Amino acid sequence: MIHSSPHEAAALVVEARVASAAALEELRGLIRGMHPPMLADRGLGEAVRALALDLPLPCETEIELPERLDAPLESACYFAVAEVVTNAVRHASARGLQIRMAQADGLLRIEVVDDGVGGADPTRGSGLAGVERRLAAFDGILAVSSPPGGPTIVAMEVPCG
């Protein structure tokens, strides 16, 4: 094609470069999504605080983590919180959130509370069920209280000793 239609060949090369650049950017985003830089650099507490600051609604945080956790556990807990918070923003019509996180006596306890419409159910949809599976890999548990009319309270506990 280079010899027979050099203009078409050049156009294909440009198109391939644009597609390659887009694919590379998508891969970079995917990698950041797997382990955000803030999580790797500063730990779970700071990563959750940064997540809270990026939300489109007010979010209070109370985080007491005296030490860094193992990276796989930090990652699992970060994405569990991110999923719960995303559900509250997308589905609960919440006006505000609270995230509490504390580590004591070999246990990490995380609580996410929203003032939305309630009705969250881990047996419906994949979001909360996925969080439950993610935590179970670390012998963690998920408990949800979400009566109609709200509020929704999602509690997570994971051994971290």
Tab-separated table of C-alpha atoms in Angstrom:
chain	number	residue	atom	x	y	z
A	1	MET	CA	0.000	0.000	0.000
A	2	ILE	CA	2.963	2.323	0.606
A	3	HIS	CA	3.880	2.122	-3.094
A	4	SER	CA	0.399	2.015	-4.606
A	5	SER	CA	-1.402	4.529	-2.333
A	6	PRO	CA	1.080	6.482	-0.230
A	7	HIS	CA	-1.565	8.970	0.995
A	8	GLU	CA	-3.854	6.185	2.218
A	9	ALA	CA	-0.902	4.426	3.841
A	10	ALA	CA	0.110	7.618	5.622
A	11	ALA	CA	-3.459	8.104	6.828
A	12	LEU	CA	-3.475	4.549	8.209
A	13	VAL	CA	-0.199	5.172	10.020
A	14	VAL	CA	-1.628	8.324	11.615
A	15	GLU	CA	-4.787	6.431	12.597
A	16	ALA	CA	-2.695	3.618	14.096
A	17	ARG	CA	-0.633	6.109	16.114
A	18	VAL	CA	-3.764	7.793	17.486
A	19	ALA	CA	-5.294	4.418	18.386
A	20	SER	CA	-2.036	3.301	20.045
A	21	ALA	CA	-1.831	6.500	22.093
A	22	ALA	CA	-5.454	6.092	23.201
A	23	ALA	CA	-4.866	2.445	24.149
A	24	LEU	CA	-1.757	3.380	26.120
A	25	GLU	CA	-3.639	6.098	28.012
A	26	GLU	CA	-6.450	3.633	28.752
A	27	LEU	CA	-3.932	1.114	30.119
A	28	ARG	CA	-2.354	3.797	32.293
A	29	GLY	CA	-5.780	4.658	33.683
A	30	LEU	CA	-6.499	0.997	34.338
A	31	ILE	CA	-3.229	0.585	36.210
A	32	ARG	CA	-3.931	3.701	38.298
A	33	GLY	CA	-7.382	2.256	38.990
A	34	MET	CA	-5.859	-0.991	40.215
A	35	HIS	CA	-3.621	0.762	42.695
A	36	PRO	CA	-4.003	4.536	42.829
A	37	PRO	CA	-0.735	6.431	43.418
A	38	MET	CA	-2.058	7.987	46.644
A	39	LEU	CA	-2.736	4.502	48.028
A	40	ALA	CA	0.744	3.272	47.136
A	41	ASP	CA	2.498	6.397	48.377
A	42	ARG	CA	0.554	7.457	51.457
A	43	GLY	CA	-1.560	4.484	52.506
A	44	LEU	CA	-5.200	3.621	52.960
A	45	GLY	CA	-6.190	6.520	55.202
A	46	GLU	CA	-4.898	9.237	52.903
A	47	ALA	CA	-6.258	7.498	49.810
A	48	VAL	CA	-9.744	7.355	51.357
A	49	ARG	CA	-9.480	11.021	52.389
A	50	ALA	CA	-8.567	11.902	48.790
A	51	LEU	CA	-11.491	9.818	47.530
A	52	ALA	CA	-13.825	11.703	49.877
A	53	LEU	CA	-12.565	15.073	48.623
A	54	ASP	CA	-13.343	14.092	45.023
A	55	LEU	CA	-16.980	13.220	45.726
A	56	PRO	CA	-19.761	15.399	44.325
A	57	LEU	CA	-21.335	15.679	47.799
A	58	PRO	CA	-20.070	16.491	51.289
A	59	CYS	CA	-18.237	13.659	53.015
A	60	GLU	CA	-16.873	13.640	56.561
A	61	THR	CA	-14.004	11.300	57.383
A	62	GLU	CA	-12.817	9.963	60.730
A	63	ILE	CA	-9.761	7.820	60.112
A	64	GLU	CA	-7.504	6.348	62.787
A	65	LEU	CA	-4.892	4.071	61.271
A	66	PRO	CA	-1.758	3.980	63.422
A	67	GLU	CA	0.226	2.004	60.842
A	68	ARG	CA	0.257	0.942	57.221
A	69	LEU	CA	-1.435	-2.327	56.347
A	70	ASP	CA	-0.198	-4.920	53.875
A	71	ALA	CA	-0.587	-3.600	50.316
A	72	PRO	CA	-3.116	-6.260	49.182
A	73	LEU	CA	-5.322	-5.543	52.198
A	74	GLU	CA	-5.071	-1.778	51.700
A	75	SER	CA	-6.047	-2.206	48.070
A	76	ALA	CA	-9.012	-4.444	48.872
A	77	CYS	CA	-10.296	-2.052	51.539
A	78	TYR	CA	-9.797	1.013	49.357
A	79	PHE	CA	-11.812	-0.473	46.511
A	80	ALA	CA	-14.467	-1.720	48.931
A	81	VAL	CA	-14.925	1.827	50.243
A	82	ALA	CA	-14.869	3.226	46.699
A	83	GLU	CA	-17.631	0.831	45.618
A	84	VAL	CA	-19.831	1.602	48.625
A	85	VAL	CA	-19.365	5.346	48.163
A	86	THR	CA	-20.062	5.077	44.425
A	87	ASN	CA	-23.296	3.209	45.171
A	88	ALA	CA	-24.375	5.947	47.577
A	89	VAL	CA	-23.669	8.673	45.026
A	90	ARG	CA	-25.318	6.862	42.097
A	91	HIS	CA	-28.281	5.120	43.659
A	92	ALA	CA	-29.114	6.517	47.094
A	93	SER	CA	-29.859	10.164	46.289
A	94	ALA	CA	-27.635	10.920	49.261
A	95	ARG	CA	-26.877	14.502	50.260
A	96	GLY	CA	-23.958	13.576	52.485
A	97	LEU	CA	-21.692	10.742	53.571
A	98	GLN	CA	-19.563	9.762	56.524
A	99	ILE	CA	-16.613	7.405	56.359
A	100	ARG	CA	-15.191	6.096	59.615
A	101	MET	CA	-12.162	3.853	59.700
A	102	ALA	CA	-10.250	2.598	62.724
A	103	GLN	CA	-7.679	-0.080	63.373
A	104	ALA	CA	-7.501	-1.628	66.829
A	105	ASP	CA	-6.768	-5.000	68.371
A	106	GLY	CA	-5.873	-6.611	65.059
A	107	LEU	CA	-9.096	-5.546	63.348
A	108	LEU	CA	-9.826	-2.866	60.771
A	109	ARG	CA	-13.380	-1.537	60.994
A	110	ILE	CA	-14.775	0.647	58.230
A	111	GLU	CA	-18.194	2.247	58.280
A	112	VAL	CA	-19.792	4.204	55.448
A	113	VAL	CA	-23.043	6.000	56.252
A	114	ASP	CA	-25.197	7.896	53.780
A	115	ASP	CA	-28.369	9.898	54.310
A	116	GLY	CA	-30.010	8.604	51.137
A	117	VAL	CA	-33.226	6.735	50.401
A	118	GLY	CA	-32.131	3.330	51.714
A	119	GLY	CA	-32.986	0.005	50.178
A	120	ALA	CA	-29.403	-1.191	49.534
A	121	ASP	CA	-29.335	-4.983	49.341
A	122	PRO	CA	-26.193	-7.104	48.825
A	123	THR	CA	-28.294	-9.836	47.185
A	124	ARG	CA	-29.398	-7.497	44.382
A	125	GLY	CA	-26.833	-6.323	41.889
A	126	SER	CA	-23.133	-6.982	41.859
A	127	GLY	CA	-21.693	-3.996	43.747
A	128	LEU	CA	-22.153	-4.945	47.398
A	129	ALA	CA	-21.838	-8.654	46.616
A	130	GLY	CA	-18.483	-7.893	45.004
A	131	VAL	CA	-17.394	-5.958	48.094
A	132	GLU	CA	-18.391	-8.913	50.245
A	133	ARG	CA	-16.339	-11.302	48.076
A	134	ARG	CA	-13.358	-8.923	48.091
A	135	LEU	CA	-13.377	-8.736	51.890
A	136	ALA	CA	-13.991	-12.473	52.321
A	137	ALA	CA	-10.636	-13.126	50.644
A	138	PHE	CA	-9.095	-11.574	53.781
A	139	ASP	CA	-11.561	-13.244	56.199
A	140	GLY	CA	-13.457	-9.975	56.343
A	141	ILE	CA	-17.190	-9.387	56.644
A	142	LEU	CA	-19.746	-6.932	55.305
A	143	ALA	CA	-22.933	-5.899	57.102
A	144	VAL	CA	-25.566	-3.642	55.567
A	145	SER	CA	-28.412	-1.824	57.275
A	146	SER	CA	-30.529	0.070	54.771
A	147	PRO	CA	-34.204	0.386	55.647
A	148	PRO	CA	-36.521	2.093	53.141
A	149	GLY	CA	-36.151	5.816	53.683
A	150	GLY	CA	-32.574	5.412	54.897
A	151	PRO	CA	-30.069	5.878	56.210
A	152	THR	CA	-27.765	3.230	54.793
A	153	ILE	CA	-24.974	1.978	57.016
A	154	VAL	CA	-22.366	-0.322	55.524
A	155	ALA	CA	-19.955	-1.827	58.042
A	156	MET	CA	-16.874	-3.781	57.037
A	157	GLU	CA	-14.466	-5.594	59.327
A	158	VAL	CA	-11.210	-7.193	58.284
A	159	PRO	CA	-8.536	-8.835	60.438
A	160	CYS	CA	-5.270	-6.967	60.062
A	161	GLY	CA	-3.082	-8.365	62.825
